[in-house]
Amino acid sequence: MHKRRIIPCLDIRDGKVTKGIAFQNNVDLGDPVPLAQGYADDGADEIVIYDITASVEKRPPDFATINDIARRVFVPITIGGGIQTFEDASRCIHSGAEKVSLNSIAPRKPELLTAIASHFGVQAVVLSIDVARDATAPSGWRLFTHGGRTATELDAIDWVTRALPYGVGEICINSIDEDGKKAGYDLPLLAAVRKVANVPLIISGGAGTVGHMVDAFRAGADAALTASIVHLGLQSLQDIKREIAAQGIAMRQQISMSSVLA
């Protein structure tokens, strides 16, 4: 049975977890290490860590923080932001990440996807796309880079089609329009990507209730990224999973290592 995943997302800026609305007006929430550990203990299936200013500042990921989190967290970790070279990706994985997420660099250097997939396996490569509605784009959605700051000339759905053969194991769909608004994921965007992609899809941007996650899973998402719900303490991950499972959707269940080691 296909089991869905819940993945807390930690956007990091200046060493702190931060959260904004539509990629703007960010508020700092705290130290990423204890937050990641707390989410892992609460049943997170994976944890995604985005360094949201690394690409703009043209610097590599914060490898020390990755290592600190990996030593305390016993669920898969995905790292995004600032990965410009194979060496950056390799260092992320050797620092404890299971996957790397490529966003801004991918349209400029798609062969990097292939290099990472060839060495570490396709399962280690996540294509992250920041997307906003744009009536001038053929599909109605435009691809953005550099933390949603830079509009590209690429139609988002066309870019997904072109990127897949390079070695994409998963796609994380980040809706700029819905980010942080807690009004629901962009389900039409999810459906448009699902039509052209047969790899697992992670939906991101807009979850405010468990019902929004249920809607996304029923619309074809394999995993749901969440930030606002868990960062604001609206619900625990265990409660979220129980409510979704009660709707007939099979969920992965993680065993807390803290309880095992206690």
PDB file of C-alpha atoms in Angstrom:
ATOM      1  CA  MET A   1       0.000   0.000   0.000  1.00  0.00           C
ATOM      2  CA  HIS A   2       1.307   3.414  -0.978  1.00  0.00           C
ATOM      3  CA  LYS A   3       1.984   5.366   2.226  1.00  0.00           C
ATOM      4  CA  ARG A   4       2.073   9.153   2.292  1.00  0.00           C
ATOM      5  CA  ARG A   5       4.602  11.284   4.157  1.00  0.00           C
ATOM      6  CA  ILE A   6       4.480  14.426   6.286  1.00  0.00           C
ATOM      7  CA  ILE A   7       7.647  16.506   6.064  1.00  0.00           C
ATOM      8  CA  PRO A   8       8.334  19.566   8.238  1.00  0.00           C
ATOM      9  CA  CYS A   9      10.196  22.274   6.359  1.00  0.00           C
ATOM     10  CA  LEU A  10      12.802  24.435   8.086  1.00  0.00           C
ATOM     11  CA  ASP A  11      13.661  27.578   6.121  1.00  0.00           C
ATOM     12  CA  ILE A  12      16.937  28.902   7.525  1.00  0.00           C
ATOM     13  CA  ARG A  13      18.182  32.478   7.332  1.00  0.00           C
ATOM     14  CA  ASP A  14      21.204  33.745   9.297  1.00  0.00           C
ATOM     15  CA  GLY A  15      21.301  30.514  11.269  1.00  0.00           C
ATOM     16  CA  LYS A  16      17.678  30.709  12.436  1.00  0.00           C
ATOM     17  CA  VAL A  17      14.498  28.995  11.292  1.00  0.00           C
ATOM     18  CA  THR A  18      12.283  31.619   9.678  1.00  0.00           C
ATOM     19  CA  LYS A  19       8.781  31.758   8.194  1.00  0.00           C
ATOM     20  CA  GLY A  20       7.146  34.270   5.886  1.00  0.00           C
ATOM     21  CA  ILE A  21       4.119  34.717   3.667  1.00  0.00           C
ATOM     22  CA  ALA A  22       4.515  34.447  -0.109  1.00  0.00           C
ATOM     23  CA  PHE A  23       8.302  34.300   0.450  1.00  0.00           C
ATOM     24  CA  GLN A  24       8.297  37.717   2.183  1.00  0.00           C
ATOM     25  CA  ASN A  25       8.075  39.366   5.634  1.00  0.00           C
ATOM     26  CA  ASN A  26       9.909  36.565   7.390  1.00  0.00           C
ATOM     27  CA  VAL A  27       9.893  36.162  11.163  1.00  0.00           C
ATOM     28  CA  ASP A  28      12.612  34.200  12.961  1.00  0.00           C
ATOM     29  CA  LEU A  29      11.402  31.215  15.000  1.00  0.00           C
ATOM     30  CA  GLY A  30      14.497  29.750  16.639  1.00  0.00           C
ATOM     31  CA  ASP A  31      17.454  27.388  16.448  1.00  0.00           C
ATOM     32  CA  PRO A  32      17.110  24.734  13.700  1.00  0.00           C
ATOM     33  CA  VAL A  33      18.813  21.941  15.660  1.00  0.00           C
ATOM     34  CA  PRO A  34      16.316  21.537  18.548  1.00  0.00           C
ATOM     35  CA  LEU A  35      13.402  22.236  16.207  1.00  0.00           C
ATOM     36  CA  ALA A  36      14.504  19.474  13.828  1.00  0.00           C
ATOM     37  CA  GLN A  37      15.059  17.094  16.734  1.00  0.00           C
ATOM     38  CA  GLY A  38      11.625  17.866  18.149  1.00  0.00           C
ATOM     39  CA  TYR A  39       9.901  17.234  14.835  1.00  0.00           C
ATOM     40  CA  ALA A  40      11.780  13.966  14.343  1.00  0.00           C
ATOM     41  CA  ASP A  41      10.718  12.817  17.802  1.00  0.00           C
ATOM     42  CA  ASP A  42       7.119  13.788  17.027  1.00  0.00           C
ATOM     43  CA  GLY A  43       6.954  11.476  14.016  1.00  0.00           C
ATOM     44  CA  ALA A  44       8.267  13.446  11.016  1.00  0.00           C
ATOM     45  CA  ASP A  45       8.889  11.118   8.094  1.00  0.00           C
ATOM     46  CA  GLU A  46      11.642  13.363   6.787  1.00  0.00           C
ATOM     47  CA  ILE A  47      12.910  16.873   7.386  1.00  0.00           C
ATOM     48  CA  VAL A  48      13.671  19.410   4.659  1.00  0.00           C
ATOM     49  CA  ILE A  49      16.118  22.200   5.394  1.00  0.00           C
ATOM     50  CA  TYR A  50      16.300  25.133   3.001  1.00  0.00           C
ATOM     51  CA  ASP A  51      18.986  27.796   3.368  1.00  0.00           C
ATOM     52  CA  ILE A  52      16.832  30.459   1.733  1.00  0.00           C
ATOM     53  CA  THR A  53      19.544  33.096   1.246  1.00  0.00           C
ATOM     54  CA  ALA A  54      22.516  30.910   0.255  1.00  0.00           C
ATOM     55  CA  SER A  55      21.947  31.171  -3.513  1.00  0.00           C
ATOM     56  CA  VAL A  56      21.417  34.941  -3.399  1.00  0.00           C
ATOM     57  CA  GLU A  57      24.514  35.360  -1.242  1.00  0.00           C
ATOM     58  CA  LYS A  58      26.457  32.963  -3.514  1.00  0.00           C
ATOM     59  CA  ARG A  59      27.715  30.788  -0.675  1.00  0.00           C
ATOM     60  CA  PRO A  60      27.539  27.049   0.038  1.00  0.00           C
ATOM     61  CA  PRO A  61      25.180  25.450   2.559  1.00  0.00           C
ATOM     62  CA  ASP A  62      25.932  25.649   6.282  1.00  0.00           C
ATOM     63  CA  PHE A  63      27.604  22.260   6.596  1.00  0.00           C
ATOM     64  CA  ALA A  64      28.195  22.618  10.346  1.00  0.00           C
ATOM     65  CA  THR A  65      24.452  22.987  10.992  1.00  0.00           C
ATOM     66  CA  ILE A  66      23.685  20.044   8.688  1.00  0.00           C
ATOM     67  CA  ASN A  67      26.112  17.908  10.669  1.00  0.00           C
ATOM     68  CA  ASP A  68      24.661  19.029  14.017  1.00  0.00           C
ATOM     69  CA  ILE A  69      21.136  18.154  12.897  1.00  0.00           C
ATOM     70  CA  ALA A  70      22.154  14.815  11.376  1.00  0.00           C
ATOM     71  CA  ARG A  71      23.820  13.716  14.616  1.00  0.00           C
ATOM     72  CA  ARG A  72      20.584  14.272  16.543  1.00  0.00           C
ATOM     73  CA  VAL A  73      17.904  13.313  14.024  1.00  0.00           C
ATOM     74  CA  PHE A  74      17.167   9.751  12.943  1.00  0.00           C
ATOM     75  CA  VAL A  75      14.941  10.442   9.942  1.00  0.00           C
ATOM     76  CA  PRO A  76      16.001  11.306   6.375  1.00  0.00           C
ATOM     77  CA  ILE A  77      17.194  14.875   5.839  1.00  0.00           C
ATOM     78  CA  THR A  78      17.022  16.833   2.585  1.00  0.00           C
ATOM     79  CA  ILE A  79      19.233  19.902   2.132  1.00  0.00           C
ATOM     80  CA  GLY A  80      18.538  22.733  -0.315  1.00  0.00           C
ATOM     81  CA  GLY A  81      20.007  26.160  -0.935  1.00  0.00           C
ATOM     82  CA  GLY A  82      23.516  27.086  -2.036  1.00  0.00           C
ATOM     83  CA  ILE A  83      24.358  23.820  -3.797  1.00  0.00           C
ATOM     84  CA  GLN A  84      26.293  24.944  -6.845  1.00  0.00           C
ATOM     85  CA  THR A  85      28.639  22.025  -7.554  1.00  0.00           C
ATOM     86  CA  PHE A  86      28.881  18.270  -7.250  1.00  0.00           C
ATOM     87  CA  GLU A  87      31.311  18.857  -4.385  1.00  0.00           C
ATOM     88  CA  ASP A  88      28.658  20.884  -2.501  1.00  0.00           C
ATOM     89  CA  ALA A  89      26.135  18.080  -2.946  1.00  0.00           C
ATOM     90  CA  SER A  90      28.641  15.427  -1.950  1.00  0.00           C
ATOM     91  CA  ARG A  91      29.575  17.346   1.182  1.00  0.00           C
ATOM     92  CA  CYS A  92      25.893  17.672   2.151  1.00  0.00           C
ATOM     93  CA  ILE A  93      25.443  13.924   1.884  1.00  0.00           C
ATOM     94  CA  HIS A  94      28.663  13.174   3.719  1.00  0.00           C
ATOM     95  CA  SER A  95      27.525  15.605   6.427  1.00  0.00           C
ATOM     96  CA  GLY A  96      24.481  13.433   7.018  1.00  0.00           C
ATOM     97  CA  ALA A  97      21.843  14.344   4.416  1.00  0.00           C
ATOM     98  CA  GLU A  98      20.098  11.578   2.479  1.00  0.00           C
ATOM     99  CA  LYS A  99      18.966  13.896  -0.330  1.00  0.00           C
ATOM    100  CA  VAL A 100      19.886  17.211  -1.896  1.00  0.00           C
ATOM    101  CA  SER A 101      17.347  19.618  -3.333  1.00  0.00           C
ATOM    102  CA  LEU A 102      18.360  21.638  -6.383  1.00  0.00           C
ATOM    103  CA  ASN A 103      16.445  24.759  -7.342  1.00  0.00           C
ATOM    104  CA  SER A 104      18.180  27.866  -8.682  1.00  0.00           C
ATOM    105  CA  ILE A 105      21.169  26.010 -10.127  1.00  0.00           C
ATOM    106  CA  ALA A 106      19.153  23.353 -11.954  1.00  0.00           C
ATOM    107  CA  PRO A 107      17.939  25.399 -14.964  1.00  0.00           C
ATOM    108  CA  ARG A 108      21.446  26.779 -15.488  1.00  0.00           C
ATOM    109  CA  LYS A 109      23.296  23.523 -14.890  1.00  0.00           C
ATOM    110  CA  PRO A 110      20.937  20.549 -15.377  1.00  0.00           C
ATOM    111  CA  GLU A 111      23.899  18.225 -15.858  1.00  0.00           C
ATOM    112  CA  LEU A 112      24.519  18.610 -12.116  1.00  0.00           C
ATOM    113  CA  LEU A 113      21.334  16.596 -11.534  1.00  0.00           C
ATOM    114  CA  THR A 114      22.810  13.809 -13.631  1.00  0.00           C
ATOM    115  CA  ALA A 115      26.169  13.898 -11.878  1.00  0.00           C
ATOM    116  CA  ILE A 116      24.595  13.587  -8.432  1.00  0.00           C
ATOM    117  CA  ALA A 117      22.129  10.894  -9.530  1.00  0.00           C
ATOM    118  CA  SER A 118      24.877   8.876 -11.223  1.00  0.00           C
ATOM    119  CA  HIS A 119      27.027   8.888  -8.087  1.00  0.00           C
ATOM    120  CA  PHE A 120      24.504   8.715  -5.238  1.00  0.00           C
ATOM    121  CA  GLY A 121      21.416   7.347  -6.983  1.00  0.00           C
ATOM    122  CA  VAL A 122      18.304   9.008  -8.365  1.00  0.00           C
ATOM    123  CA  GLN A 123      16.645   8.752  -4.941  1.00  0.00           C
ATOM    124  CA  ALA A 124      19.127  11.357  -3.641  1.00  0.00           C
ATOM    125  CA  VAL A 125      18.045  14.050  -6.120  1.00  0.00           C
ATOM    126  CA  VAL A 126      15.079  16.337  -5.456  1.00  0.00           C
ATOM    127  CA  LEU A 127      14.135  18.952  -8.025  1.00  0.00           C
ATOM    128  CA  SER A 128      12.663  21.913  -6.153  1.00  0.00           C
ATOM    129  CA  ILE A 129      10.563  24.359  -8.148  1.00  0.00           C
ATOM    130  CA  ASP A 130       9.365  27.756  -6.920  1.00  0.00           C
ATOM    131  CA  VAL A 131       6.286  28.582  -8.956  1.00  0.00           C
ATOM    132  CA  ALA A 132       3.884  31.514  -9.255  1.00  0.00           C
ATOM    133  CA  ARG A 133       0.827  32.023 -11.404  1.00  0.00           C
ATOM    134  CA  ASP A 134       1.528  33.995 -14.570  1.00  0.00           C
ATOM    135  CA  ALA A 135      -1.023  34.359 -17.363  1.00  0.00           C
ATOM    136  CA  THR A 136       1.772  35.006 -19.877  1.00  0.00           C
ATOM    137  CA  ALA A 137       3.322  31.561 -19.312  1.00  0.00           C
ATOM    138  CA  PRO A 138       1.928  28.830 -21.599  1.00  0.00           C
ATOM    139  CA  SER A 139       0.791  26.651 -18.682  1.00  0.00           C
ATOM    140  CA  GLY A 140      -0.228  29.571 -16.495  1.00  0.00           C
ATOM    141  CA  TRP A 141       2.709  29.080 -14.083  1.00  0.00           C
ATOM    142  CA  ARG A 142       6.186  30.581 -14.223  1.00  0.00           C
ATOM    143  CA  LEU A 143       9.382  29.222 -12.680  1.00  0.00           C
ATOM    144  CA  PHE A 144      11.189  31.455 -10.184  1.00  0.00           C
ATOM    145  CA  THR A 145      14.659  31.062  -8.680  1.00  0.00           C
ATOM    146  CA  HIS A 146      16.806  32.522  -5.894  1.00  0.00           C
ATOM    147  CA  GLY A 147      14.258  32.045  -3.152  1.00  0.00           C
ATOM    148  CA  GLY A 148      11.378  33.231  -5.319  1.00  0.00           C
ATOM    149  CA  ARG A 149      13.082  36.552  -6.022  1.00  0.00           C
ATOM    150  CA  THR A 150      13.946  36.039  -9.693  1.00  0.00           C
ATOM    151  CA  ALA A 151      11.445  35.318 -12.463  1.00  0.00           C
ATOM    152  CA  THR A 152      12.863  33.117 -15.205  1.00  0.00           C
ATOM    153  CA  GLU A 153      11.817  32.850 -18.819  1.00  0.00           C
ATOM    154  CA  LEU A 154      10.798  29.249 -18.183  1.00  0.00           C
ATOM    155  CA  ASP A 155       7.282  27.909 -18.051  1.00  0.00           C
ATOM    156  CA  ALA A 156       7.172  25.844 -14.852  1.00  0.00           C
ATOM    157  CA  ILE A 157       5.497  22.760 -16.343  1.00  0.00           C
ATOM    158  CA  ASP A 158       7.734  22.780 -19.416  1.00  0.00           C
ATOM    159  CA  TRP A 159      10.767  22.976 -17.126  1.00  0.00           C
ATOM    160  CA  VAL A 160       9.628  19.905 -15.196  1.00  0.00           C
ATOM    161  CA  THR A 161       9.255  17.968 -18.456  1.00  0.00           C
ATOM    162  CA  ARG A 162      12.742  18.989 -19.573  1.00  0.00           C
ATOM    163  CA  ALA A 163      14.405  18.333 -16.217  1.00  0.00           C
ATOM    164  CA  LEU A 164      13.097  14.815 -15.522  1.00  0.00           C
ATOM    165  CA  PRO A 165      15.449  12.931 -17.891  1.00  0.00           C
ATOM    166  CA  TYR A 166      18.499  14.416 -16.154  1.00  0.00           C
ATOM    167  CA  GLY A 167      17.972  12.200 -13.102  1.00  0.00           C
ATOM    168  CA  VAL A 168      15.222  13.567 -10.881  1.00  0.00           C
ATOM    169  CA  GLY A 169      14.076  11.263  -8.084  1.00  0.00           C
ATOM    170  CA  GLU A 170      11.413  13.533  -6.589  1.00  0.00           C
ATOM    171  CA  ILE A 171       9.911  16.955  -7.237  1.00  0.00           C
ATOM    172  CA  CYS A 172       9.084  19.464  -4.528  1.00  0.00           C
ATOM    173  CA  ILE A 173       6.453  21.927  -5.758  1.00  0.00           C
ATOM    174  CA  ASN A 174       6.625  25.242  -3.886  1.00  0.00           C
ATOM    175  CA  SER A 175       3.709  27.586  -4.522  1.00  0.00           C
ATOM    176  CA  ILE A 176       4.791  31.196  -4.053  1.00  0.00           C
ATOM    177  CA  ASP A 177       1.184  32.359  -4.311  1.00  0.00           C
ATOM    178  CA  GLU A 178      -0.017  30.179  -1.421  1.00  0.00           C
ATOM    179  CA  ASP A 179       3.096  30.156   0.753  1.00  0.00           C
ATOM    180  CA  GLY A 180       2.341  30.872   4.409  1.00  0.00           C
ATOM    181  CA  LYS A 181      -1.295  31.838   3.798  1.00  0.00           C
ATOM    182  CA  LYS A 182      -2.716  28.677   5.406  1.00  0.00           C
ATOM    183  CA  ALA A 183      -5.548  28.642   2.821  1.00  0.00           C
ATOM    184  CA  GLY A 184      -4.610  25.348   1.149  1.00  0.00           C
ATOM    185  CA  TYR A 185      -2.110  24.024  -1.361  1.00  0.00           C
ATOM    186  CA  ASP A 186      -2.248  24.985  -5.040  1.00  0.00           C
ATOM    187  CA  LEU A 187      -4.022  21.827  -6.197  1.00  0.00           C
ATOM    188  CA  PRO A 188      -4.329  22.859  -9.874  1.00  0.00           C
ATOM    189  CA  LEU A 189      -0.538  23.308  -9.924  1.00  0.00           C
ATOM    190  CA  LEU A 190      -0.093  19.885  -8.353  1.00  0.00           C
ATOM    191  CA  ALA A 191      -2.391  18.352 -10.969  1.00  0.00           C
ATOM    192  CA  ALA A 192      -0.486  20.037 -13.799  1.00  0.00           C
ATOM    193  CA  VAL A 193       2.842  18.654 -12.588  1.00  0.00           C
ATOM    194  CA  ARG A 194       1.343  15.199 -11.973  1.00  0.00           C
ATOM    195  CA  LYS A 195       0.252  15.038 -15.623  1.00  0.00           C
ATOM    196  CA  VAL A 196       3.859  15.226 -16.830  1.00  0.00           C
ATOM    197  CA  ALA A 197       5.801  13.615 -13.957  1.00  0.00           C
ATOM    198  CA  ASN A 198       5.753   9.990 -12.809  1.00  0.00           C
ATOM    199  CA  VAL A 199       8.132  10.525  -9.872  1.00  0.00           C
ATOM    200  CA  PRO A 200       7.028  11.183  -6.268  1.00  0.00           C
ATOM    201  CA  LEU A 201       5.658  14.693  -5.754  1.00  0.00           C
ATOM    202  CA  ILE A 202       6.016  16.766  -2.590  1.00  0.00           C
ATOM    203  CA  ILE A 203       3.551  19.641  -2.315  1.00  0.00           C
ATOM    204  CA  SER A 204       4.551  22.787  -0.443  1.00  0.00           C
ATOM    205  CA  GLY A 205       3.017  26.146   0.353  1.00  0.00           C
ATOM    206  CA  GLY A 206      -0.353  26.859   1.899  1.00  0.00           C
ATOM    207  CA  ALA A 207      -1.237  24.149   4.423  1.00  0.00           C
ATOM    208  CA  GLY A 208      -3.318  25.519   7.268  1.00  0.00           C
ATOM    209  CA  THR A 209      -5.381  22.477   8.253  1.00  0.00           C
ATOM    210  CA  VAL A 210      -5.175  18.709   8.127  1.00  0.00           C
ATOM    211  CA  GLY A 211      -7.947  18.864   5.539  1.00  0.00           C
ATOM    212  CA  HIS A 212      -5.623  20.698   3.176  1.00  0.00           C
ATOM    213  CA  MET A 213      -3.174  17.789   3.414  1.00  0.00           C
ATOM    214  CA  VAL A 214      -5.934  15.271   2.813  1.00  0.00           C
ATOM    215  CA  ASP A 215      -6.984  17.216  -0.288  1.00  0.00           C
ATOM    216  CA  ALA A 216      -3.386  17.201  -1.564  1.00  0.00           C
ATOM    217  CA  PHE A 217      -2.955  13.463  -1.067  1.00  0.00           C
ATOM    218  CA  ARG A 218      -6.231  12.775  -2.844  1.00  0.00           C
ATOM    219  CA  ALA A 219      -5.090  15.031  -5.691  1.00  0.00           C
ATOM    220  CA  GLY A 220      -1.900  13.039  -6.239  1.00  0.00           C
ATOM    221  CA  ALA A 221       0.747  14.250  -3.758  1.00  0.00           C
ATOM    222  CA  ASP A 222       3.043  11.625  -2.286  1.00  0.00           C
ATOM    223  CA  ALA A 223       4.213  13.881   0.528  1.00  0.00           C
ATOM    224  CA  ALA A 224       3.106  17.141   2.103  1.00  0.00           C
ATOM    225  CA  LEU A 225       5.521  19.764   3.318  1.00  0.00           C
ATOM    226  CA  THR A 226       4.349  21.708   6.333  1.00  0.00           C
ATOM    227  CA  ALA A 227       5.774  24.698   8.150  1.00  0.00           C
ATOM    228  CA  SER A 228       3.145  27.038   9.593  1.00  0.00           C
ATOM    229  CA  ILE A 229       1.043  24.303  11.242  1.00  0.00           C
ATOM    230  CA  VAL A 230       3.922  22.800  13.196  1.00  0.00           C
ATOM    231  CA  HIS A 231       5.976  25.967  13.716  1.00  0.00           C
ATOM    232  CA  LEU A 232       2.980  27.735  15.250  1.00  0.00           C
ATOM    233  CA  GLY A 233       2.118  24.711  17.378  1.00  0.00           C
ATOM    234  CA  LEU A 234      -1.349  24.346  15.847  1.00  0.00           C
ATOM    235  CA  GLN A 235      -1.118  20.541  15.829  1.00  0.00           C
ATOM    236  CA  SER A 236       1.436  17.844  16.529  1.00  0.00           C
ATOM    237  CA  LEU A 237       2.696  15.652  13.716  1.00  0.00           C
ATOM    238  CA  GLN A 238       1.299  12.566  15.428  1.00  0.00           C
ATOM    239  CA  ASP A 239      -2.159  14.154  15.611  1.00  0.00           C
ATOM    240  CA  ILE A 240      -1.926  15.211  11.967  1.00  0.00           C
ATOM    241  CA  LYS A 241      -1.096  11.668  10.897  1.00  0.00           C
ATOM    242  CA  ARG A 242      -3.907  10.165  12.958  1.00  0.00           C
ATOM    243  CA  GLU A 243      -6.456  12.549  11.460  1.00  0.00           C
ATOM    244  CA  ILE A 244      -5.297  11.856   7.908  1.00  0.00           C
ATOM    245  CA  ALA A 245      -5.293   8.094   8.481  1.00  0.00           C
ATOM    246  CA  ALA A 246      -8.861   8.385   9.781  1.00  0.00           C
ATOM    247  CA  GLN A 247      -9.782   9.654   6.314  1.00  0.00           C
ATOM    248  CA  GLY A 248      -8.628   6.365   4.793  1.00  0.00           C
ATOM    249  CA  ILE A 249      -5.193   7.528   3.637  1.00  0.00           C
ATOM    250  CA  ALA A 250      -2.283   5.253   4.539  1.00  0.00           C
ATOM    251  CA  MET A 251       0.480   7.096   6.362  1.00  0.00           C
ATOM    252  CA  ARG A 252       4.025   6.186   7.224  1.00  0.00           C
ATOM    253  CA  GLN A 253       4.605   5.767  10.935  1.00  0.00           C
ATOM    254  CA  GLN A 254       7.949   6.673  12.465  1.00  0.00           C
ATOM    255  CA  ILE A 255       9.140   5.310  15.802  1.00  0.00           C
ATOM    256  CA  SER A 256      10.712   7.970  17.985  1.00  0.00           C
ATOM    257  CA  MET A 257      14.348   7.108  18.682  1.00  0.00           C
ATOM    258  CA  SER A 258      14.063   9.041  21.932  1.00  0.00           C
ATOM    259  CA  SER A 259      11.471   6.546  23.209  1.00  0.00           C
ATOM    260  CA  VAL A 260      13.562   3.609  21.953  1.00  0.00           C
ATOM    261  CA  LEU A 261      16.671   4.888  23.707  1.00  0.00           C
ATOM    262  CA  ALA A 262      14.876   5.905  26.901  1.00  0.00           C
TER     263      ALA A 262
END
